[in-house]
Amino acid sequence: MQKYNILIIEDDKKIASLLADGLQQSGYETQVASDGEEGFTLLCSGNFSAAIVDIMLPRLDGLTLIKSARNAGVLHPILILSAKRLVDDRIKGLDCGADDYLVKPFSFSELLARLRAMLRRTTQSQQELVLEFEDLYIDTRRRQAFYNDLALSLQPRELALLEYLMRNKGETVSRAMLIDNVWDANFIPDANVVEACVSRLRGKLKKQTGKKFIQTIRGLGYTLVSS
């Protein structure tokens, strides 16, 4: 197995130790940060394959940490691990830039499965460096979308959604396909998360390019369209 280095940002010493030991036994390398400021500094170093982040952290909370790291250009996949279980809490976590959200208490085997899925998606996205659709393109290495030479301002989840649509251009992708590939397959399937994200992305594309690009196919899903 390829060696992945996982950053664990968790102030509960028992949980951090259990995570580190379990991940090491599963073939991963790990490093632990016990507060948000230390975690942010390490995360921005670029020496990690992924991060597991608690929300309730001393010195810098997890949501602020993740948002700041994304604004600083950090691209590693991030899994939030939190005792906060409300749908609104999960949405806030994903909207601030996390790739997945797992509620405590958790099954370690599920955490491993979600971590593998995040790393697999990252590896797959790096295989094709530039995705194009008309004058719209994504530099997958830099994790940046462009319209002609204009850099588009998109949140990580919006960029992942656009990337999936571009990888499946010419096809209609269903809500279930988006949940499986842009979110986690087990993430609040009955919430309005997908529709809200598509609406935000469509609105941002319209504002920044003058074109919508995304068409809703009633009862089926979404597709990219020429404008």
Coordinates of N, CA and C in Angstrom, one line a residue:
M1 N 0.8 -1.2 0.0 CA 0.0 0.0 0.0 C 0.9 1.2 0.0
Q2 N 0.5 2.2 -0.8 CA 1.2 3.5 -0.7 C 1.2 4.1 0.7
K3 N 2.3 4.6 1.1 CA 2.4 5.2 2.4 C 1.7 6.6 2.4
Y4 N 0.7 6.7 3.3 CA 0.0 8.0 3.5 C 0.3 8.5 4.9
N5 N 0.5 9.8 5.0 CA 0.8 10.4 6.3 C -0.5 11.2 6.7
I6 N -1.1 10.8 7.8 CA -2.3 11.4 8.2 C -2.1 12.3 9.4
L7 N -2.6 13.5 9.4 CA -2.5 14.5 10.5 C -3.8 14.4 11.3
I8 N -3.6 14.1 12.6 CA -4.7 14.0 13.5 C -4.7 15.3 14.4
I9 N -5.8 16.1 14.3 CA -5.9 17.3 15.1 C -7.0 17.1 16.1
E10 N -6.6 16.7 17.3 CA -7.6 16.2 18.3 C -7.0 16.5 19.7
D11 N -7.8 17.2 20.6 CA -7.2 17.6 21.9 C -7.5 16.5 22.9
D12 N -8.4 15.6 22.7 CA -8.7 14.5 23.6 C -7.6 13.4 23.4
K13 N -6.7 13.3 24.4 CA -5.5 12.5 24.3 C -5.9 11.0 24.0
K14 N -6.9 10.5 24.7 CA -7.3 9.1 24.5 C -7.8 8.9 23.1
I15 N -8.6 9.7 22.5 CA -9.1 9.6 21.2 C -8.0 9.7 20.2
A16 N -7.1 10.7 20.4 CA -6.0 10.9 19.5 C -5.1 9.7 19.5
S17 N -4.8 9.1 20.7 CA -4.0 7.9 20.8 C -4.6 6.7 20.1
L18 N -5.9 6.5 20.3 CA -6.6 5.4 19.6 C -6.6 5.6 18.1
L19 N -6.8 6.8 17.6 CA -6.7 7.0 16.2 C -5.3 6.7 15.6
A20 N -4.3 7.3 16.3 CA -3.0 7.1 15.8 C -2.6 5.6 15.8
D21 N -2.9 4.9 16.9 CA -2.5 3.5 16.9 C -3.3 2.7 15.9
G22 N -4.6 3.0 15.7 CA -5.4 2.2 14.8 C -4.9 2.5 13.3
L23 N -4.6 3.7 13.0 CA -4.1 4.1 11.7 C -2.8 3.5 11.4
Q24 N -1.9 3.5 12.4 CA -0.6 2.9 12.2 C -0.7 1.4 12.0
Q25 N -1.5 0.7 12.7 CA -1.7 -0.7 12.5 C -2.3 -1.0 11.1
S26 N -3.0 0.0 10.5 CA -3.6 -0.2 9.2 C -2.7 0.3 8.1
G27 N -1.4 0.6 8.4 CA -0.4 0.9 7.4 C -0.2 2.4 7.2
Y28 N -0.8 3.3 7.9 CA -0.6 4.7 7.7 C 0.4 5.3 8.7
E29 N 1.1 6.3 8.3 CA 1.9 7.1 9.2 C 1.0 8.2 9.8
T30 N 1.3 8.6 11.0 CA 0.5 9.6 11.6 C 1.3 10.7 12.4
Q31 N 0.7 11.8 12.6 CA 1.2 12.8 13.5 C 0.0 13.5 14.2
V32 N 0.2 13.8 15.5 CA -0.9 14.3 16.3 C -0.6 15.8 16.7
A33 N -1.6 16.7 16.5 CA -1.6 18.0 17.0 C -2.7 18.1 18.0
S34 N -2.4 18.7 19.2 CA -3.4 18.8 20.3 C -4.2 20.1 20.4
D35 N -3.9 21.0 19.5 CA -4.7 22.3 19.5 C -4.8 22.8 18.1
G36 N -5.7 23.8 17.9 CA -6.0 24.2 16.5 C -4.8 25.0 15.9
E37 N -4.1 25.8 16.7 CA -3.0 26.6 16.1 C -1.9 25.7 15.6
E38 N -1.5 24.7 16.5 CA -0.5 23.7 16.1 C -0.9 23.0 14.8
G39 N -2.2 22.5 14.8 CA -2.8 21.8 13.7 C -2.7 22.6 12.4
F40 N -3.1 23.9 12.5 CA -3.1 24.7 11.3 C -1.7 24.9 10.8
T41 N -0.7 25.1 11.6 CA 0.7 25.2 11.1 C 1.1 23.9 10.5
L42 N 0.8 22.8 11.1 CA 1.3 21.5 10.5 C 0.5 21.3 9.2
L43 N -0.8 21.5 9.1 CA -1.6 21.3 7.9 C -1.1 22.1 6.8
C44 N -0.7 23.3 7.0 CA -0.2 24.2 6.0 C 1.2 23.8 5.5
S45 N 1.9 22.9 6.2 CA 3.3 22.5 5.8 C 3.3 21.7 4.5
G46 N 2.1 21.1 4.2 CA 2.0 20.3 3.0 C 2.6 18.9 3.1
N47 N 2.9 18.4 4.3 CA 3.6 17.1 4.4 C 2.6 16.0 4.7
F48 N 1.3 16.2 4.5 CA 0.4 15.2 4.8 C -0.5 14.8 3.6
S49 N -1.0 13.6 3.7 CA -1.9 13.1 2.6 C -3.4 13.5 2.9
A50 N -3.7 13.6 4.2 CA -5.1 13.9 4.7 C -5.0 14.3 6.1
A51 N -6.1 14.9 6.6 CA -6.2 15.3 8.0 C -7.5 14.9 8.6
I52 N -7.5 14.5 9.9 CA -8.7 14.3 10.7 C -8.8 15.4 11.7
V53 N -9.9 16.1 11.7 CA -9.9 17.3 12.5 C -11.2 17.3 13.4
D54 N -10.9 17.6 14.7 CA -12.0 17.8 15.7 C -12.5 19.2 15.5
I55 N -13.8 19.5 15.9 CA -14.3 20.8 15.8 C -13.9 21.6 17.1
M56 N -14.2 21.0 18.3 CA -14.0 21.7 19.5 C -12.5 21.6 19.9
L57 N -11.7 22.6 19.5 CA -10.3 22.5 19.7 C -9.9 23.8 20.5
P58 N -8.9 23.7 21.4 CA -8.4 24.9 22.1 C -7.6 25.8 21.1
R59 N -7.5 27.0 21.4 CA -6.7 28.0 20.7 C -7.2 28.4 19.3
L60 N -7.8 27.4 18.6 CA -8.4 27.7 17.2 C -9.4 26.6 16.9
D61 N -10.6 26.9 16.8 CA -11.6 25.9 16.6 C -11.5 25.2 15.2
G62 N -12.0 24.0 15.1 CA -11.8 23.2 13.8 C -12.3 23.9 12.6
L63 N -13.5 24.5 12.7 CA -14.1 25.1 11.5 C -13.3 26.3 11.0
T64 N -12.8 27.1 11.9 CA -12.0 28.2 11.5 C -10.7 27.7 10.9
L65 N -10.1 26.7 11.6 CA -8.9 26.1 11.1 C -9.0 25.6 9.6
I66 N -10.1 24.9 9.4 CA -10.3 24.3 8.0 C -10.5 25.4 7.0
K67 N -11.3 26.4 7.3 CA -11.6 27.5 6.4 C -10.3 28.3 6.1
S68 N -9.5 28.5 7.2 CA -8.3 29.3 7.0 C -7.3 28.5 6.2
A69 N -7.2 27.2 6.4 CA -6.3 26.3 5.6 C -6.7 26.3 4.1
R70 N -8.0 26.2 3.8 CA -8.4 26.2 2.4 C -8.1 27.6 1.8
N71 N -8.3 28.7 2.5 CA -8.0 30.0 2.0 C -6.5 30.1 1.8
A72 N -5.7 29.4 2.5 CA -4.2 29.4 2.4 C -3.7 28.5 1.3
G73 N -4.7 27.8 0.6 CA -4.3 26.9 -0.5 C -4.1 25.5 -0.1
V74 N -4.4 25.1 1.1 CA -4.3 23.7 1.5 C -5.3 22.8 0.7
L75 N -4.8 21.7 0.1 CA -5.7 20.9 -0.8 C -6.0 19.5 -0.2
H76 N -5.2 19.1 0.8 CA -5.4 17.8 1.3 C -6.9 17.5 1.7
P77 N -7.3 16.3 1.5 CA -8.7 15.9 2.0 C -8.7 16.0 3.5
I78 N -9.9 16.5 4.0 CA -10.1 16.7 5.5 C -11.3 16.0 5.9
L79 N -11.2 15.2 7.0 CA -12.4 14.6 7.6 C -12.6 15.2 8.9
I80 N -13.8 15.7 9.2 CA -14.2 16.3 10.5 C -14.7 15.1 11.3
L81 N -14.2 15.1 12.6 CA -14.6 14.1 13.6 C -15.2 14.9 14.7
S82 N -16.5 14.7 15.0 CA -17.1 15.7 16.0 C -18.2 15.0 16.7
A83 N -18.5 15.5 17.9 CA -19.6 15.0 18.7 C -20.9 15.7 18.3
K84 N -20.7 16.8 17.5 CA -21.9 17.6 17.0 C -22.6 16.8 15.9
R85 N -23.8 16.4 16.1 CA -24.5 15.5 15.2 C -25.7 16.1 14.4
L86 N -26.0 17.3 14.6 CA -27.1 17.9 13.9 C -26.8 18.1 12.4
V87 N -27.8 18.1 11.6 CA -27.6 18.3 10.2 C -27.0 19.6 9.9
D88 N -27.4 20.6 10.6 CA -26.8 22.0 10.4 C -25.3 22.0 10.7
D89 N -24.9 21.2 11.7 CA -23.5 21.2 12.1 C -22.7 20.5 10.9
R90 N -23.3 19.5 10.4 CA -22.6 18.8 9.3 C -22.5 19.7 8.0
I91 N -23.5 20.4 7.8 CA -23.5 21.3 6.6 C -22.5 22.4 6.8
K92 N -22.4 22.9 8.0 CA -21.4 24.0 8.3 C -20.0 23.4 8.1
G93 N -19.8 22.2 8.5 CA -18.5 21.6 8.4 C -18.1 21.4 6.9
L94 N -19.0 20.9 6.1 CA -18.7 20.7 4.7 C -18.6 22.0 4.0
D95 N -19.4 22.9 4.3 CA -19.3 24.2 3.6 C -18.0 25.0 3.9
C96 N -17.4 24.7 5.1 CA -16.2 25.5 5.4 C -15.0 24.8 4.7
G97 N -15.2 23.7 4.0 CA -14.1 23.1 3.3 C -13.7 21.7 3.6
A98 N -14.4 21.0 4.5 CA -14.1 19.6 4.8 C -14.7 18.7 3.7
D99 N -14.1 17.6 3.6 CA -14.5 16.6 2.5 C -15.5 15.6 3.1
D100 N -15.5 15.4 4.4 CA -16.4 14.4 5.0 C -16.6 14.7 6.4
Y101 N -17.6 14.1 7.1 CA -18.0 14.5 8.5 C -18.4 13.2 9.1
L102 N -17.8 12.8 10.2 CA -18.1 11.6 11.0 C -18.4 12.0 12.4
V103 N -19.5 11.4 12.9 CA -20.0 11.8 14.3 C -19.4 10.8 15.3
K104 N -19.0 11.4 16.4 CA -18.6 10.6 17.6 C -19.8 10.1 18.4
P105 N -19.8 9.0 19.0 CA -18.9 7.9 18.8 C -18.9 7.3 17.4
F106 N -17.8 6.7 17.0 CA -17.8 6.2 15.6 C -17.2 4.8 15.5
S107 N -17.4 4.1 14.5 CA -16.8 2.9 14.2 C -15.5 3.1 13.5
F108 N -14.4 2.5 14.0 CA -13.1 2.8 13.4 C -13.1 2.2 12.0
S109 N -13.8 1.1 11.7 CA -13.8 0.6 10.4 C -14.5 1.5 9.4
E110 N -15.5 2.3 9.9 CA -16.1 3.3 9.0 C -15.2 4.4 8.8
L111 N -14.5 4.9 9.8 CA -13.5 5.9 9.6 C -12.5 5.5 8.6
L112 N -12.0 4.3 8.6 CA -11.0 3.8 7.7 C -11.6 3.8 6.2
A113 N -12.8 3.4 6.1 CA -13.5 3.4 4.8 C -13.6 4.8 4.2
R114 N -14.0 5.7 5.1 CA -14.2 7.1 4.6 C -12.8 7.7 4.3
L115 N -11.8 7.4 5.0 CA -10.5 7.9 4.7 C -10.0 7.3 3.4
R116 N -10.2 6.1 3.2 CA -9.8 5.4 1.9 C -10.5 6.1 0.8
A117 N -11.8 6.4 0.9 CA -12.6 7.0 -0.1 C -12.1 8.4 -0.5
M118 N -11.7 9.2 0.6 CA -11.2 10.5 0.3 C -9.9 10.4 -0.4
L119 N -9.0 9.5 0.0 CA -7.7 9.4 -0.6 C -7.8 8.9 -2.1
R120 N -8.8 8.0 -2.3 CA -9.0 7.5 -3.6 C -9.5 8.6 -4.6
R121 N -10.4 9.4 -4.1 CA -10.9 10.5 -4.9 C -9.8 11.5 -5.3
T122 N -9.0 11.7 -4.3 CA -7.8 12.7 -4.5 C -6.9 12.1 -5.6
T123 N -6.6 10.8 -5.5 CA -5.7 10.2 -6.4 C -6.3 10.2 -7.8
Q124 N -7.6 9.9 -7.9 CA -8.2 9.9 -9.2 C -8.3 11.3 -9.8
S125 N -8.5 12.3 -9.0 CA -8.6 13.7 -9.5 C -7.2 14.2 -10.0
Q126 N -6.2 13.6 -9.5 CA -4.8 14.0 -10.0 C -4.4 13.4 -11.2
Q127 N -5.1 12.3 -11.7 CA -4.7 11.6 -12.9 C -4.9 12.4 -14.2
E128 N -5.9 13.3 -14.2 CA -6.1 14.2 -15.3 C -5.9 15.6 -14.9
L129 N -4.9 16.3 -15.4 CA -4.5 17.5 -14.8 C -5.4 18.7 -15.2
V130 N -6.0 18.6 -16.4 CA -6.8 19.7 -16.8 C -8.1 19.2 -17.4
L131 N -9.3 19.6 -16.9 CA -10.6 19.3 -17.4 C -11.1 20.5 -18.1
E132 N -11.8 20.2 -19.3 CA -12.3 21.4 -20.1 C -13.7 21.1 -20.5
F133 N -14.5 22.2 -20.5 CA -15.8 22.2 -21.1 C -16.0 23.6 -21.7
E134 N -16.1 23.7 -23.0 CA -16.1 25.0 -23.7 C -15.0 25.9 -23.1
D135 N -15.3 27.1 -22.6 CA -14.3 28.0 -22.1 C -14.0 27.9 -20.6
L136 N -14.6 26.8 -20.1 CA -14.5 26.5 -18.7 C -13.5 25.4 -18.5
Y137 N -12.6 25.6 -17.6 CA -11.6 24.5 -17.3 C -11.2 24.5 -15.8
I138 N -10.7 23.3 -15.4 CA -10.2 23.1 -14.0 C -8.8 22.6 -14.1
D139 N -7.9 23.3 -13.4 CA -6.6 22.8 -13.2 C -6.6 21.9 -11.9
T140 N -6.6 20.6 -12.1 CA -6.8 19.7 -10.9 C -5.7 19.7 -10.0
R141 N -4.5 20.0 -10.5 CA -3.3 20.0 -9.6 C -3.4 21.3 -8.7
R142 N -3.8 22.4 -9.2 CA -3.9 23.6 -8.4 C -5.2 23.7 -7.7
R143 N -6.2 22.8 -8.1 CA -7.5 22.9 -7.5 C -8.1 24.2 -7.7
Q144 N -8.2 24.7 -9.0 CA -8.7 26.0 -9.3 C -9.5 25.9 -10.6
A145 N -10.6 26.5 -10.7 CA -11.4 26.6 -11.9 C -11.3 27.9 -12.6
F146 N -11.3 27.9 -13.9 CA -11.1 29.1 -14.7 C -12.2 29.2 -15.8
Y147 N -12.5 30.5 -16.1 CA -13.3 30.7 -17.3 C -12.5 31.6 -18.2
N148 N -12.1 31.1 -19.3 CA -11.0 31.8 -20.1 C -9.8 31.9 -19.2
D149 N -9.4 33.1 -18.9 CA -8.2 33.3 -18.0 C -8.7 33.9 -16.7
L150 N -10.0 33.9 -16.4 CA -10.5 34.4 -15.2 C -10.6 33.2 -14.1
A151 N -9.9 33.4 -13.0 CA -10.0 32.4 -11.9 C -11.3 32.6 -11.2
L152 N -12.1 31.5 -11.1 CA -13.4 31.5 -10.5 C -13.2 31.3 -9.0
S153 N -14.1 32.0 -8.2 CA -14.1 31.9 -6.8 C -15.1 30.9 -6.3
L154 N -14.7 29.6 -6.0 CA -15.5 28.6 -5.6 C -15.0 27.9 -4.3
Q155 N -16.0 27.5 -3.5 CA -15.6 26.7 -2.3 C -15.2 25.3 -2.7
P156 N -14.5 24.6 -1.9 CA -14.0 23.3 -2.2 C -15.1 22.3 -2.7
R157 N -16.3 22.3 -2.0 CA -17.3 21.4 -2.3 C -17.9 21.8 -3.7
E158 N -18.0 23.1 -4.0 CA -18.6 23.6 -5.3 C -17.6 23.2 -6.4
L159 N -16.3 23.3 -6.1 CA -15.3 22.9 -7.1 C -15.4 21.4 -7.4
A160 N -15.5 20.6 -6.3 CA -15.7 19.1 -6.5 C -16.9 18.8 -7.3
L161 N -18.0 19.5 -7.1 CA -19.2 19.3 -7.8 C -19.0 19.6 -9.3
L162 N -18.4 20.7 -9.6 CA -18.2 21.1 -10.9 C -17.2 20.1 -11.6
E163 N -16.2 19.7 -10.9 CA -15.3 18.7 -11.4 C -16.0 17.4 -11.8
Y164 N -16.9 16.9 -11.0 CA -17.6 15.7 -11.3 C -18.5 15.8 -12.5
L165 N -19.1 17.0 -12.6 CA -20.0 17.2 -13.8 C -19.1 17.3 -15.0
M166 N -17.9 17.9 -14.9 CA -17.1 18.0 -16.1 C -16.5 16.6 -16.5
R167 N -16.2 15.8 -15.5 CA -15.7 14.4 -15.8 C -16.8 13.6 -16.5
N168 N -18.1 14.0 -16.3 CA -19.2 13.3 -16.8 C -20.0 14.1 -17.8
K169 N -19.3 15.0 -18.5 CA -19.9 15.9 -19.5 C -20.6 15.1 -20.6
G170 N -21.8 15.5 -21.0 CA -22.6 14.8 -22.0 C -23.5 13.8 -21.3
E171 N -23.4 13.6 -20.0 CA -24.3 12.7 -19.3 C -25.1 13.4 -18.2
T172 N -26.2 12.8 -17.9 CA -27.0 13.4 -16.7 C -26.6 12.6 -15.5
V173 N -26.1 13.3 -14.5 CA -25.7 12.7 -13.2 C -26.8 12.9 -12.2
S174 N -27.2 11.8 -11.5 CA -28.3 11.8 -10.6 C -27.8 12.4 -9.2
R175 N -28.8 12.7 -8.4 CA -28.5 13.1 -7.0 C -27.7 12.0 -6.3
A176 N -28.1 10.8 -6.5 CA -27.4 9.7 -5.8 C -25.9 9.6 -6.2
M177 N -25.7 9.8 -7.5 CA -24.3 9.7 -8.0 C -23.5 10.9 -7.4
L178 N -24.1 12.0 -7.3 CA -23.3 13.1 -6.7 C -23.0 12.9 -5.2
I179 N -24.0 12.3 -4.5 CA -23.8 12.0 -3.0 C -22.6 11.0 -2.9
D180 N -22.6 10.0 -3.8 CA -21.6 8.9 -3.8 C -20.2 9.4 -4.1
N181 N -20.1 10.4 -5.0 CA -18.8 10.8 -5.5 C -18.3 12.2 -5.1
V182 N -19.2 13.1 -4.7 CA -18.8 14.4 -4.2 C -19.0 14.5 -2.7
W183 N -20.0 13.8 -2.2 CA -20.1 13.7 -0.7 C -19.8 12.2 -0.4
D184 N -20.0 11.8 0.8 CA -19.9 10.4 1.2 C -21.3 9.7 0.9
A185 N -21.2 8.5 0.6 CA -22.5 7.7 0.3 C -23.4 7.7 1.5
N186 N -22.9 7.8 2.7 CA -23.8 7.7 3.9 C -24.1 9.1 4.4
F187 N -23.8 10.2 3.7 CA -24.0 11.5 4.3 C -25.4 12.0 4.1
I188 N -26.2 12.2 5.1 CA -27.6 12.7 5.2 C -28.3 12.7 3.8
P189 N -28.6 11.5 3.3 CA -29.2 11.4 2.0 C -30.5 12.1 1.8
D190 N -31.2 12.4 2.9 CA -32.6 13.0 2.7 C -32.5 14.5 2.9
A191 N -31.3 15.0 3.1 CA -31.2 16.5 3.3 C -31.2 17.2 1.9
N192 N -31.3 18.5 1.9 CA -31.3 19.3 0.7 C -29.9 19.8 0.3
V193 N -28.9 19.1 0.7 CA -27.5 19.5 0.6 C -27.2 19.6 -0.9
V194 N -27.5 18.6 -1.7 CA -27.1 18.5 -3.1 C -27.7 19.7 -3.8
E195 N -29.0 19.9 -3.7 CA -29.7 20.9 -4.4 C -29.2 22.3 -4.0
A196 N -28.9 22.5 -2.8 CA -28.4 23.8 -2.3 C -27.0 24.1 -2.9
C197 N -26.2 23.0 -3.0 CA -24.8 23.2 -3.5 C -24.9 23.5 -5.0
V198 N -25.7 22.8 -5.7 CA -25.9 23.0 -7.2 C -26.4 24.4 -7.4
S199 N -27.4 24.9 -6.6 CA -27.9 26.2 -6.8 C -26.8 27.3 -6.6
R200 N -26.0 27.1 -5.5 CA -24.9 28.0 -5.3 C -23.9 28.0 -6.4
L201 N -23.5 26.9 -6.9 CA -22.6 26.8 -8.0 C -23.1 27.4 -9.2
R202 N -24.4 27.1 -9.6 CA -25.0 27.7 -10.8 C -25.0 29.2 -10.7
G203 N -25.4 29.7 -9.5 CA -25.4 31.2 -9.3 C -24.0 31.8 -9.4
K204 N -23.0 31.2 -8.9 CA -21.7 31.7 -9.0 C -21.2 31.7 -10.4
L205 N -21.4 30.6 -11.1 CA -21.0 30.6 -12.5 C -21.7 31.7 -13.3
K206 N -23.0 31.9 -13.1 CA -23.8 32.9 -13.8 C -23.2 34.3 -13.5
K207 N -22.9 34.5 -12.2 CA -22.3 35.8 -11.8 C -21.0 36.1 -12.4
Q208 N -20.1 35.1 -12.4 CA -18.7 35.3 -12.8 C -18.4 35.0 -14.2
T209 N -19.3 34.3 -14.9 CA -19.1 34.1 -16.4 C -20.2 34.6 -17.2
G210 N -21.4 34.9 -16.7 CA -22.5 35.3 -17.4 C -23.3 34.1 -18.0
K211 N -22.8 32.9 -17.7 CA -23.5 31.7 -18.2 C -23.8 30.7 -17.0
K212 N -24.9 30.0 -17.2 CA -25.3 29.1 -16.1 C -24.5 27.7 -16.2
F213 N -24.4 27.2 -17.3 CA -23.6 25.9 -17.6 C -24.4 24.7 -17.0
I214 N -25.1 24.7 -15.9 CA -25.7 23.6 -15.3 C -27.2 23.6 -15.6
Q215 N -27.7 22.5 -16.1 CA -29.1 22.3 -16.4 C -29.7 21.2 -15.5
T216 N -30.8 21.5 -14.9 CA -31.5 20.5 -14.1 C -32.5 19.7 -15.0
I217 N -32.3 18.4 -15.0 CA -33.2 17.5 -15.8 C -34.2 17.0 -14.8
R218 N -35.4 17.5 -14.8 CA -36.4 17.2 -13.8 C -36.6 15.6 -13.6
G219 N -36.4 15.2 -12.4 CA -36.6 13.8 -12.1 C -35.4 12.9 -12.3
L220 N -34.4 13.5 -13.0 CA -33.2 12.7 -13.3 C -31.9 13.2 -12.7
G221 N -31.7 14.5 -12.7 CA -30.4 15.0 -12.2 C -30.0 16.2 -12.8
Y222 N -28.7 16.3 -13.1 CA -28.0 17.5 -13.6 C -27.1 17.2 -14.8
T223 N -26.9 18.1 -15.6 CA -25.9 18.0 -16.7 C -25.3 19.3 -17.1
L224 N -24.1 19.3 -17.7 CA -23.5 20.5 -18.2 C -24.1 20.8 -19.6
V225 N -24.4 22.0 -19.9 CA -25.0 22.4 -21.2 C -24.2 23.5 -21.8
S226 N -24.1 23.6 -23.1 CA -23.5 24.7 -23.8 C -24.4 25.9 -23.7
S227 N -23.8 27.0 -23.5 CA -24.5 28.3 -23.2 C -24.6 29.1 -24.5

